XYZ file of N, CA and C in Angstrom:
774
model
N 19.034 -56.592 34.832
C 18.503 -56.016 34.761
C 17.329 -55.112 35.328
N 17.076 -53.986 35.448
C 15.990 -53.550 35.798
C 15.193 -52.475 35.019
N 13.724 -52.431 34.268
C 13.181 -52.413 33.540
C 13.363 -50.143 34.181
N 13.251 -49.908 32.731
C 13.172 -48.163 32.899
C 12.129 -47.685 33.302
N 11.792 -46.871 34.099
C 10.730 -45.938 33.926
C 10.298 -44.774 32.853
N 9.319 -44.055 32.862
C 9.720 -42.783 31.894
C 10.584 -41.903 32.545
N 10.708 -41.960 33.854
C 11.559 -40.745 34.271
C 13.112 -41.352 34.335
N 13.615 -42.752 34.409
C 14.605 -43.252 34.936
C 14.955 -44.122 34.168
N 16.370 -44.449 33.952
C 17.079 -46.014 33.194
C 17.835 -46.167 34.229
N 18.391 -47.542 34.220
C 18.824 -48.100 35.258
C 19.988 -48.722 34.988
N 21.322 -48.975 35.099
C 22.331 -49.577 35.093
C 23.082 -50.456 36.255
N 23.076 -51.128 36.226
C 23.926 -52.570 36.880
C 24.864 -51.940 37.415
N 24.739 -51.783 38.951
C 26.198 -51.414 39.853
C 26.829 -52.756 40.482
N 25.822 -53.338 40.578
C 26.960 -54.789 41.539
C 25.680 -55.153 42.561
N 26.640 -55.914 43.372
C 25.704 -57.115 44.153
C 26.060 -56.186 45.730
N 24.843 -56.629 46.385
C 24.923 -55.997 47.854
C 24.614 -57.619 48.376
N 25.198 -57.788 49.588
C 26.938 -57.535 49.710
C 27.477 -58.052 48.429
N 29.317 -57.800 48.532
C 29.983 -58.227 47.531
C 29.874 -59.602 47.411
N 30.183 -59.900 46.267
C 29.958 -61.657 46.436
C 31.510 -61.906 46.853
N 31.283 -63.225 47.608
C 32.683 -63.681 48.048
C 32.422 -65.025 47.937
N 33.708 -65.700 48.438
C 33.654 -67.066 48.305
C 32.520 -67.741 49.398
N 32.040 -68.419 48.752
C 30.728 -69.349 49.679
C 31.569 -70.329 51.038
N 30.389 -69.516 51.929
C 30.818 -69.973 53.558
C 29.629 -70.302 54.376
N 28.393 -70.589 53.498
C 27.174 -70.429 53.891
C 25.786 -70.083 53.337
N 24.665 -70.092 53.542
C 23.979 -69.556 52.948
C 23.824 -68.365 52.750
N 23.429 -67.747 51.566
C 24.095 -66.203 51.730
C 23.103 -65.479 50.349
N 22.460 -64.374 50.582
C 21.676 -63.795 49.588
C 22.275 -62.246 49.310
N 22.113 -62.695 47.531
C 22.554 -61.436 47.271
C 21.704 -60.640 46.605
N 21.716 -59.204 46.736
C 20.596 -58.220 46.070
C 21.344 -57.040 45.146
N 20.958 -57.536 43.694
C 21.551 -56.896 42.792
C 20.912 -55.001 43.161
N 21.919 -54.242 42.687
C 21.667 -53.062 42.820
C 21.834 -52.408 41.318
N 21.045 -51.221 41.577
C 21.446 -50.365 40.000
C 21.546 -48.941 40.661
N 22.107 -48.007 39.237
C 22.040 -46.546 39.364
C 21.198 -46.063 38.909
N 20.486 -45.425 39.156
C 19.371 -44.383 38.286
C 20.009 -43.412 37.369
N 19.583 -43.233 35.848
C 19.724 -42.330 35.203
C 18.661 -41.205 34.966
N 18.675 -40.250 35.377
C 17.212 -39.369 34.539
C 17.259 -39.444 32.955
N 16.344 -39.959 32.472
C 15.874 -40.079 31.525
C 15.805 -38.758 30.621
N 16.517 -38.710 29.104
C 16.271 -37.312 28.390
C 15.536 -37.632 27.067
N 14.570 -36.240 26.729
C 13.948 -37.386 25.458
C 14.166 -35.430 24.669
N 13.729 -35.830 23.478
C 13.871 -34.742 21.785
C 12.706 -33.947 22.458
N 12.979 -32.317 22.402
C 11.573 -31.802 22.320
C 11.646 -30.953 20.938
N 10.781 -31.112 19.631
C 10.938 -30.600 18.675
C 9.873 -29.083 18.486
N 10.310 -28.329 17.740
C 9.799 -27.327 17.732
C 9.560 -26.629 16.076
N 8.810 -26.534 15.781
C 7.580 -26.856 14.567
C 7.221 -25.494 14.264
N 7.686 -24.497 13.604
C 7.566 -22.939 13.408
C 7.538 -22.595 11.817
N 6.535 -22.919 11.439
C 6.066 -22.643 10.133
C 6.944 -23.492 9.079
N 7.052 -24.941 9.581
C 7.575 -25.892 8.676
C 9.263 -26.082 9.071
N 9.789 -24.565 9.869
C 10.992 -24.891 10.304
C 11.606 -25.288 11.670
N 12.276 -26.557 11.456
C 12.312 -27.432 12.583
C 13.987 -27.346 13.838
N 13.525 -27.083 14.430
C 14.827 -27.284 15.538
C 14.395 -28.476 16.825
N 15.524 -29.033 17.345
C 15.307 -30.241 18.175
C 16.242 -29.647 19.461
N 16.075 -29.763 20.415
C 16.459 -29.772 21.856
C 16.166 -31.006 22.661
N 17.098 -31.163 23.573
C 17.097 -32.630 24.325
C 16.990 -32.063 26.006
N 16.139 -32.457 26.024
C 15.675 -32.034 28.052
C 15.459 -33.373 28.333
N 15.587 -33.171 30.154
C 15.537 -34.120 30.919
C 14.113 -34.453 31.268
N 14.008 -35.620 31.567
C 12.767 -36.017 32.555
C 12.002 -34.682 33.485
N 10.819 -33.814 33.493
C 10.366 -33.161 34.406
C 10.748 -31.882 33.749
N 11.673 -31.319 33.344
C 12.064 -30.115 32.771
C 11.137 -29.406 32.101
N 10.555 -28.016 32.057
C 10.298 -27.338 31.441
C 10.524 -26.721 29.891
N 10.513 -27.119 28.586
C 11.273 -26.705 27.807
C 10.644 -25.146 27.327
N 11.956 -24.441 26.590
C 11.700 -22.990 26.380
C 12.400 -23.194 24.732
N 11.049 -22.443 23.887
C 11.610 -22.474 22.822
C 12.763 -21.157 22.844
N 13.744 -21.521 21.314
C 14.691 -20.592 22.157
C 15.516 -20.118 20.364
N 15.782 -19.240 19.910
C 16.557 -18.795 18.631
C 18.048 -18.206 19.141
N 18.993 -18.516 18.480
C 20.166 -18.172 18.729
C 20.629 -18.806 20.308
N 19.728 -19.820 21.250
C 20.496 -19.934 22.633
C 19.438 -19.303 23.464
N 18.946 -18.069 23.192
C 17.871 -17.021 23.956
C 16.545 -17.383 23.674
N 15.602 -17.230 24.866
C 14.197 -17.310 24.982
C 13.776 -16.331 23.759
N 12.666 -17.069 23.039
C 12.333 -16.393 21.667
C 10.944 -16.510 21.969
N 10.059 -15.526 20.988
C 8.912 -15.965 20.621
C 8.835 -16.235 18.888
N 8.353 -17.316 18.906
C 8.102 -17.462 17.528
C 7.400 -16.531 16.492
N 8.044 -16.400 15.238
C 7.346 -15.352 14.208
C 6.909 -15.796 13.317
N 5.661 -15.051 12.325
C 5.672 -15.814 11.099
C 5.465 -14.186 10.120
N 6.215 -14.222 9.075
C 6.343 -13.303 8.027
C 5.109 -13.152 7.726
N 4.740 -11.864 7.808
C 3.567 -10.861 6.844
C 3.784 -10.923 5.470
N 2.293 -10.901 5.085
C 2.163 -11.054 4.158
C 1.687 -9.212 3.392
N 1.411 -8.891 2.002
C 1.030 -7.484 1.915
C -0.767 -7.730 2.491
N -1.232 -9.082 2.522
C -2.669 -8.794 3.059
C -2.867 -9.352 4.607
N -1.693 -10.135 5.353
C -2.233 -10.384 6.104
C -0.651 -10.348 7.016
N -0.911 -10.001 8.810
C 0.172 -10.305 9.575
C -0.108 -11.214 10.609
N 0.842 -11.687 11.177
C 0.345 -12.862 12.143
C 0.875 -12.997 13.691
N -0.285 -12.751 14.815
C 0.496 -13.013 16.153
C 0.552 -14.376 16.365
N 1.631 -14.412 17.323
C 1.374 -15.942 17.914
C 0.726 -16.049 19.094
N 0.284 -17.204 19.247
C -1.020 -17.515 20.302
C -0.472 -18.556 20.955
N 0.196 -19.370 21.042
C 0.554 -20.550 21.367
C 1.247 -21.684 21.187
N 1.266 -22.856 21.995
C 1.772 -24.112 20.744
C 1.063 -24.910 20.897
N 0.881 -25.896 20.355
C -0.212 -26.854 20.248
C 0.514 -28.762 20.239
N 0.769 -28.956 21.177
C 0.068 -29.031 22.208
C 0.252 -28.490 23.333
N -0.034 -27.585 24.334
C 0.134 -26.651 25.644
C 2.011 -26.936 25.539
N 2.597 -26.207 26.283
C 3.961 -26.543 26.673
C 3.914 -27.469 27.777
N 4.575 -28.398 28.482
C 4.182 -29.027 30.208
C 5.434 -29.653 30.314
N 5.471 -30.224 31.504
C 7.159 -30.617 31.756
C 7.104 -32.025 30.593
N 8.408 -32.294 30.522
C 9.043 -32.979 29.589
C 8.926 -34.756 30.481
N 8.185 -35.665 29.907
C 7.584 -36.852 29.788
C 8.340 -37.688 28.854
N 8.264 -37.305 27.435
C 8.400 -38.144 26.226
C 8.924 -37.546 24.977
N 9.239 -38.175 24.355
C 9.473 -37.300 22.849
C 8.490 -36.496 22.780
N 8.364 -35.208 22.046
C 7.087 -34.485 22.079
C 7.397 -33.298 20.904
N 6.573 -33.107 19.948
C 6.236 -32.024 19.023
C 5.428 -30.788 19.249
N 6.098 -29.474 19.384
C 5.287 -28.530 19.338
C 5.067 -27.719 18.017
N 3.594 -27.408 17.738
C 3.741 -26.608 16.536
C 3.247 -25.234 17.008
N 3.923 -24.278 16.473
C 3.496 -22.756 16.614
C 2.072 -22.670 16.123
N 1.299 -21.800 16.946
C -0.120 -21.290 16.279
C 0.039 -19.693 16.145
N -0.637 -19.448 15.249
C -0.514 -18.067 14.593
C -2.219 -17.923 14.533
N -2.416 -16.334 14.753
C -3.649 -15.821 14.948
C -3.479 -15.110 13.144
N -4.086 -15.101 12.643
C -4.060 -14.459 11.019
C -4.754 -12.637 11.485
N -4.570 -11.602 10.772
C -5.098 -10.393 10.840
C -4.925 -9.624 9.693
N -5.757 -9.100 9.133
C -5.952 -8.507 8.118
C -4.791 -7.068 8.245
N -4.262 -7.041 7.028
C -3.897 -5.645 7.089
C -4.516 -4.669 6.848
N -4.085 -3.204 7.615
C -4.922 -2.165 7.125
C -3.885 -0.892 6.833
N -4.106 -0.060 5.625
C -3.604 0.746 5.168
C -3.889 1.973 4.897
N -2.929 3.384 5.151
C -4.225 4.564 4.856
C -4.354 5.194 3.333
N -5.188 5.365 3.171
C -5.295 5.973 1.830
C -5.805 7.349 1.760
N -4.811 8.210 1.190
C -4.529 9.730 1.628
C -4.746 9.973 0.376
N -5.902 11.381 0.278
C -6.302 12.102 -1.211
C -5.353 13.588 -1.126
N -5.310 14.182 -1.633
C -4.188 15.278 -1.537
C -5.314 16.342 -2.629
N -4.642 17.680 -2.622
C -4.986 18.337 -3.830
C -4.347 18.327 -4.442
N -4.015 19.256 -5.635
C -2.852 19.536 -6.571
C -1.807 19.922 -5.880
N -1.508 20.699 -4.189
C -0.132 21.348 -4.144
C 0.196 20.608 -3.113
N -0.409 19.143 -2.928
C 0.051 18.215 -2.003
C -0.953 18.666 -0.249
N -1.326 19.143 -0.310
C -2.437 19.433 1.276
C -3.100 18.191 1.050
N -3.241 17.401 2.420
C -4.153 16.516 2.475
C -5.335 16.955 2.961
N -6.152 16.207 2.046
C -7.526 16.543 2.144
C -8.587 15.311 2.828
N -8.096 14.427 3.360
C -8.620 12.916 3.569
C -7.655 11.699 3.994
N -7.622 11.549 5.113
C -6.733 9.980 5.455
C -7.845 9.410 6.231
N -7.599 8.077 5.673
C -8.419 7.232 6.257
C -7.657 5.397 5.819
N -7.827 4.916 7.401
C -7.438 3.643 7.155
C -8.642 2.395 6.394
N -7.978 1.453 5.734
C -8.910 0.632 4.782
C -7.836 -0.938 4.834
N -9.017 -1.253 5.234
C -8.017 -3.096 5.215
C -8.046 -3.508 3.654
N -6.794 -4.747 3.948
C -6.611 -4.851 2.408
C -7.757 -5.307 1.227
N -8.493 -5.264 0.480
C -9.119 -5.599 -0.329
C -10.406 -4.744 -0.268
N -10.138 -3.778 0.909
C -11.780 -2.766 0.713
C -11.292 -1.898 -0.285
N -12.722 -1.016 -0.948
C -12.273 -0.339 -2.098
C -12.876 1.204 -1.227
N -11.525 2.062 -1.395
C -11.775 3.282 -0.472
C -12.659 4.392 -1.481
N -13.429 5.262 -0.700
C -13.866 5.974 -1.183
C -13.950 7.390 -0.336
N -13.481 8.516 -1.291
C -13.688 9.877 -0.976
C -14.237 9.991 0.172
N -14.298 10.810 1.288
C -14.864 11.219 2.289
C -14.306 12.626 3.143
N -13.885 13.557 2.280
C -13.260 14.890 2.884
C -13.874 16.448 2.373
N -13.651 17.175 1.796
C -14.454 18.104 1.547
C -14.728 18.195 0.309
N -16.347 18.541 -0.284
C -16.772 18.720 -1.356
C -15.774 19.088 -2.205
N -15.981 18.332 -3.650
C -15.044 18.666 -4.719
C -15.792 19.060 -5.540
N -15.491 20.820 -6.030
C -16.230 21.428 -6.750
C -15.490 21.896 -8.096
N -16.042 21.943 -9.505
C -15.627 22.607 -10.440
C -15.536 23.968 -10.066
N -14.350 24.742 -10.748
C -14.174 26.293 -10.600
C -13.461 26.937 -11.774
N -13.133 27.869 -11.853
C -12.557 28.542 -12.659
C -11.578 29.596 -12.365
N -10.939 30.387 -13.554
C -10.118 31.488 -13.119
C -10.658 32.282 -14.378
N -9.583 33.348 -14.567
C -9.523 34.545 -15.792
C -10.168 33.842 -17.124
N -8.983 32.827 -16.885
C -8.787 32.126 -18.713
C -9.567 30.705 -18.639
N -9.719 29.955 -17.766
C -9.907 28.597 -17.662
C -10.721 27.848 -17.168
N -11.846 26.881 -17.418
C -12.690 26.241 -16.437
C -12.404 24.966 -16.191
N -12.489 24.366 -15.005
C -11.958 23.527 -14.091
C -12.481 22.322 -13.959
N -12.427 21.253 -14.553
C -13.672 20.314 -14.352
C -12.889 19.156 -13.599
N -13.632 18.608 -12.418
C -13.298 17.436 -11.726
C -13.251 16.309 -12.659
N -12.297 15.530 -12.735
C -12.186 13.783 -13.812
C -11.843 12.888 -13.106
N -11.368 13.291 -11.597
C -11.301 11.878 -11.149
C -10.258 12.135 -10.102
N -9.504 10.578 -9.731
C -8.345 10.803 -8.829
C -7.366 10.188 -9.288
N -5.683 10.258 -9.091
C -4.851 10.077 -10.065
C -4.011 9.500 -8.849
N -3.598 8.172 -9.349
C -2.542 7.671 -8.170
C -1.121 8.299 -8.544
N -0.915 9.091 -7.164
C 0.167 9.909 -7.123
C 1.685 9.214 -7.156
N 1.831 7.375 -6.838
C 2.927 7.292 -7.660
C 3.079 6.671 -9.261
N 1.749 6.191 -9.403
C 1.696 5.185 -10.940
C 0.961 6.391 -12.004
N 0.750 7.280 -11.552
C 0.100 8.432 -12.240
C -1.196 7.787 -13.108
N -1.773 6.507 -12.407
C -3.025 6.043 -13.132
C -4.140 7.334 -12.670
N -5.000 7.567 -13.534
C -6.436 8.346 -13.238
C -7.455 7.073 -13.462
N -7.954 7.356 -11.936
C -9.437 6.867 -11.858
C -10.559 7.843 -11.628
N -11.658 7.479 -12.977
C -12.580 8.497 -12.811
C -14.237 8.031 -12.291
N -14.169 6.237 -11.812
C -15.258 6.008 -11.334
C -14.524 5.699 -10.224
N -14.785 3.825 -9.764
C -14.744 3.553 -8.668
C -13.073 3.537 -8.313
N -12.555 3.428 -7.039
C -10.898 3.425 -7.027
C -10.439 1.796 -6.911
N -9.453 1.428 -7.283
C -9.496 -0.305 -6.924
C -8.961 -0.320 -5.286
N -9.162 -1.661 -5.270
C -9.335 -2.535 -3.670
C -7.530 -1.862 -3.286
N -7.891 -1.872 -2.340
C -6.469 -1.186 -1.381
C -5.463 -2.558 -0.976
N -4.340 -2.285 -1.656
C -3.239 -3.327 -1.271
C -2.148 -2.767 -1.073
N -2.114 -1.782 -0.400
C -0.906 -1.104 0.429
C -1.266 0.768 0.698
N -0.470 1.102 1.200
C -0.963 2.383 1.387
C -0.537 3.256 0.133
N -1.463 4.048 -0.038
C -1.752 4.837 -1.294
C -2.512 6.418 -1.736
N -1.634 7.384 -1.992
C -2.091 8.467 -2.040
C -2.513 8.593 -3.562
N -3.899 9.464 -3.657
C -4.232 9.771 -4.739
C -4.759 11.599 -4.732
N -4.294 11.908 -6.157
C -4.220 13.691 -6.397
C -5.841 14.073 -7.033
N -6.279 15.119 -6.399
C -7.393 15.182 -7.295
C -6.923 16.003 -8.370
N -8.001 15.527 -9.797
C -7.483 15.392 -10.864
C -8.085 16.660 -11.602
N -8.027 17.803 -12.749
C -8.801 18.618 -13.178
C -8.448 18.252 -14.488
N -9.487 18.753 -15.405
C -9.735 18.619 -16.933
C -9.737 20.188 -17.061
N -8.577 21.167 -17.754
C -8.468 22.359 -17.673
C -9.173 22.636 -19.394
N -10.122 23.859 -19.419
C -10.905 24.070 -20.566
C -10.553 25.253 -20.710
N -10.021 25.610 -21.802
C -10.190 27.297 -22.368
C -11.624 27.927 -22.360
N -12.066 28.883 -21.354
C -13.353 29.388 -21.835
C -13.861 29.844 -22.948
N -14.717 29.900 -23.164
C -15.580 30.311 -24.332
C -15.427 31.702 -24.903
N -15.041 31.856 -26.055
C -14.878 33.147 -26.623
C -14.185 32.808 -28.206
N -13.926 33.939 -28.178
C -12.667 34.072 -30.048
C -11.213 34.849 -29.374
N -10.615 33.737 -30.040
C -9.221 33.910 -29.354
C -8.065 34.135 -30.969
N -6.876 35.091 -30.626
C -6.031 34.624 -31.744
C -5.046 33.511 -31.338
N -4.886 32.781 -32.571
C -4.575 31.255 -32.443
C -3.078 31.371 -32.738
N -2.266 30.304 -32.328
C -0.888 30.324 -32.566
C -0.335 29.841 -33.696
N 1.038 29.570 -33.700
C 1.256 28.877 -35.457
C 0.710 27.403 -35.638
N 0.329 26.740 -34.428
C 0.392 25.390 -34.015
C -0.735 25.307 -34.541
N -2.048 26.099 -34.225
C -3.267 25.972 -34.807
C -3.992 24.880 -34.116
N -3.653 24.768 -32.639
C -4.358 24.045 -32.027
C -5.312 24.537 -30.791
N -5.987 23.680 -30.406
C -6.574 24.735 -28.900
C -5.623 25.122 -27.902
N -4.291 23.662 -27.806
C -3.347 24.199 -26.599
C -2.336 25.400 -27.054
N -2.535 25.493 -28.166
C -1.244 26.689 -28.756
C -2.294 27.844 -28.678
N -3.068 28.352 -27.813
C -3.952 29.356 -28.013
C -3.587 30.295 -26.314
N -2.702 31.270 -26.700
C -2.465 32.318 -25.472
C -3.613 32.579 -24.753
N -4.208 32.389 -23.700
C -5.432 32.863 -23.001
C -5.933 33.895 -22.710
N -4.334 35.138 -23.152
C -4.590 36.558 -22.778
C -4.965 37.130 -24.056
N -5.114 36.525 -25.230
C -5.230 37.020 -26.510
C -6.784 36.714 -26.806
N -7.409 37.064 -26.318
C -9.130 36.742 -26.308
C -9.689 38.323 -26.799
N -10.520 38.372 -27.945
C -11.276 38.593 -28.341
C -12.037 39.945 -26.789
N -12.528 40.800 -26.632
C -13.868 41.104 -25.825
C -14.488 42.060 -26.804
N -15.734 41.531 -26.683
C -17.061 42.648 -27.160
C -16.841 44.354 -27.139
N -16.566 45.011 -28.061
C -16.978 46.736 -27.861
C -18.203 46.775 -27.464
N -18.415 47.201 -26.182
C -18.978 47.643 -25.115
C -20.109 49.239 -26.342
N -19.302 49.582 -26.733
C -20.081 50.853 -27.562
C -20.511 50.707 -29.213
N -20.078 48.810 -29.448
C -20.750 48.926 -30.767
C -20.707 47.217 -30.552
N -21.926 46.624 -30.441
C -22.433 45.187 -30.219
C -22.173 44.358 -31.509
N -21.231 43.364 -31.234
C -21.177 42.614 -32.433
C -19.553 42.664 -32.742
N -19.391 43.749 -32.125
C -17.829 44.209 -32.670
C -16.687 43.526 -31.634
N -15.557 43.132 -31.707
C -14.874 42.102 -30.889
C -13.611 43.073 -31.121
N -12.656 43.197 -29.660
C -11.510 44.028 -30.153
C -10.209 43.458 -28.901
N -9.180 43.575 -29.435
C -8.077 42.673 -28.392
C -7.654 43.931 -27.995
N -7.888 44.048 -26.553
C -7.248 44.627 -25.378
C -5.983 44.843 -24.799
N -4.936 45.976 -25.403
C -4.182 45.632 -24.533
C -2.661 45.257 -25.615
N -3.552 45.503 -26.740
C -2.393 44.317 -27.501
C -2.074 45.618 -29.334
N -1.138 45.460 -29.043
C -0.264 46.665 -30.509
C -0.177 46.101 -31.703
N -0.899 46.185 -32.642
C -0.413 45.597 -33.884
C 0.063 46.218 -34.546
N 0.760 46.171 -36.011
C 1.313 46.890 -37.013
C 0.576 46.454 -38.235
N 0.838 47.650 -38.985
C 0.408 47.336 -40.690
C 1.356 46.171 -41.040
N 0.682 45.187 -41.796
C 1.287 43.921 -42.181
C 1.331 42.417 -41.572
N 1.149 42.921 -40.172
C 0.689 41.846 -39.079
C -0.473 41.130 -39.783
N -0.368 39.727 -39.294
C -1.654 38.731 -39.853
C -1.899 37.817 -38.564
N -3.104 37.425 -38.538
C -3.809 36.580 -37.255
C -4.594 35.924 -37.694
N -4.956 34.595 -37.041
C -5.772 33.750 -37.200
C -6.837 33.797 -36.371
N -7.877 33.896 -36.307
C -9.198 34.011 -35.192
C -9.779 32.622 -35.079
N -10.012 31.908 -34.103
C -10.936 30.371 -33.676
C -12.093 31.212 -32.704
N -12.889 30.293 -33.032
C -14.032 30.742 -31.119
C -13.930 29.374 -30.762
N -13.821 29.154 -29.761
C -13.889 28.426 -28.667
C -14.974 28.069 -27.948
N -15.508 26.970 -28.052
C -16.579 26.111 -27.215
C -16.433 25.044 -26.564
N -16.647 25.461 -25.021
C -16.876 23.739 -24.159
C -15.723 23.305 -24.830
N -14.164 24.039 -24.708
C -12.625 23.867 -24.789
C -12.459 23.578 -26.284
N -12.575 23.462 -27.149
C -12.679 23.205 -28.089
C -13.226 23.558 -29.318
N -12.492 24.246 -30.761
C -12.213 25.131 -31.779
C -13.482 24.466 -32.620
N -14.425 25.437 -32.710
C -15.993 25.427 -33.031
C -15.772 26.112 -34.477
N -14.925 27.059 -34.978
C -15.389 28.197 -35.931
C -13.806 28.997 -36.209
N -13.645 29.304 -37.791
C -12.208 29.631 -37.838
C -12.789 30.894 -38.724
N -11.555 31.443 -38.720
C -11.787 33.440 -38.931
C -10.478 34.056 -39.615
N -10.178 33.993 -41.143
C -11.354 33.657 -42.172
C -11.796 32.281 -41.884
N -12.682 31.376 -42.518
C -12.734 30.275 -42.831
C -12.101 29.154 -43.280
N -11.532 28.292 -42.896
C -10.658 27.565 -43.398
C -9.192 27.737 -42.865
N -8.511 27.127 -43.269
C -6.740 27.176 -42.259
C -5.989 27.716 -43.336
N -5.608 27.767 -44.643
C -4.698 28.452 -45.344
C -4.854 29.393 -45.588
N -5.418 30.774 -44.488
C -5.917 32.139 -44.962
C -5.704 32.708 -43.160
N -5.397 33.997 -43.411
C -5.210 34.945 -42.551
C -5.919 36.158 -42.395
N -6.068 36.741 -41.321
C -6.357 38.440 -41.069
C -5.100 38.954 -41.690
N -4.772 40.198 -42.572
C -4.018 40.916 -42.585
C -3.965 42.331 -41.733
N -3.384 42.972 -40.986
C -3.858 44.234 -40.182
C -3.359 45.194 -41.254
N -4.351 46.134 -41.793
C -3.885 47.159 -42.953
C -3.345 48.609 -41.951
N -3.351 48.671 -41.054
C -2.758 49.752 -40.228
C -2.439 49.756 -39.215
N -1.306 50.259 -38.350
C -0.940 50.314 -37.339
C -2.289 50.364 -35.987
N -2.660 49.796 -34.714
C -3.206 49.675 -33.888
C -2.820 49.324 -32.733
């Protein structure tokens, strides 16, 4: 028997010379066949274990489906991972060994897009997961048209339709926000519809002051017939503040065609 080394194991092969009948003094020397030893290489990738057998002196290579591969770790919403190497560093095989994949953790970044009401992008910026986005695009100003005032009230998440009037929530993925306005009927006197709520007012049915008679109001471009009735309201800051005639259950009657 011959003691194995890290590189070889030995199997008895016989005697030299071959044993024969004694015819005098003789020295026999044992001979051995050397066999390169093999070892188990274990790969540990995030707890997933694979094993291979290599001969002494080989340089092991990590494989997937028989092909050399780079280990990977599944990304999360918050992080993605880059493979940085093995611990311990890969070396030639001299014994059983376990290699553990090492990864660098990197915070995910996501675009936050601010849009106008027509879908035009006003501002696009990348934010790391967990950061609080801030609008940095063109200045947002209140505006008006012929009938309404529009007041900026915040940003609405385009997917969830949640409105944020103050700080936006921390970034957890790509997000689109749409500028949101509160539409407010301009101050004045209007004919109100049958539901008697401000949303029922036709903005074109607005009285204008008669330039020839201060304090007198007219409905321009509206034809009325005798017997028509109407209810008039005063709107201030987008809400009804007065009714004419006073109260709900009465209306003006047109006494002649106009």
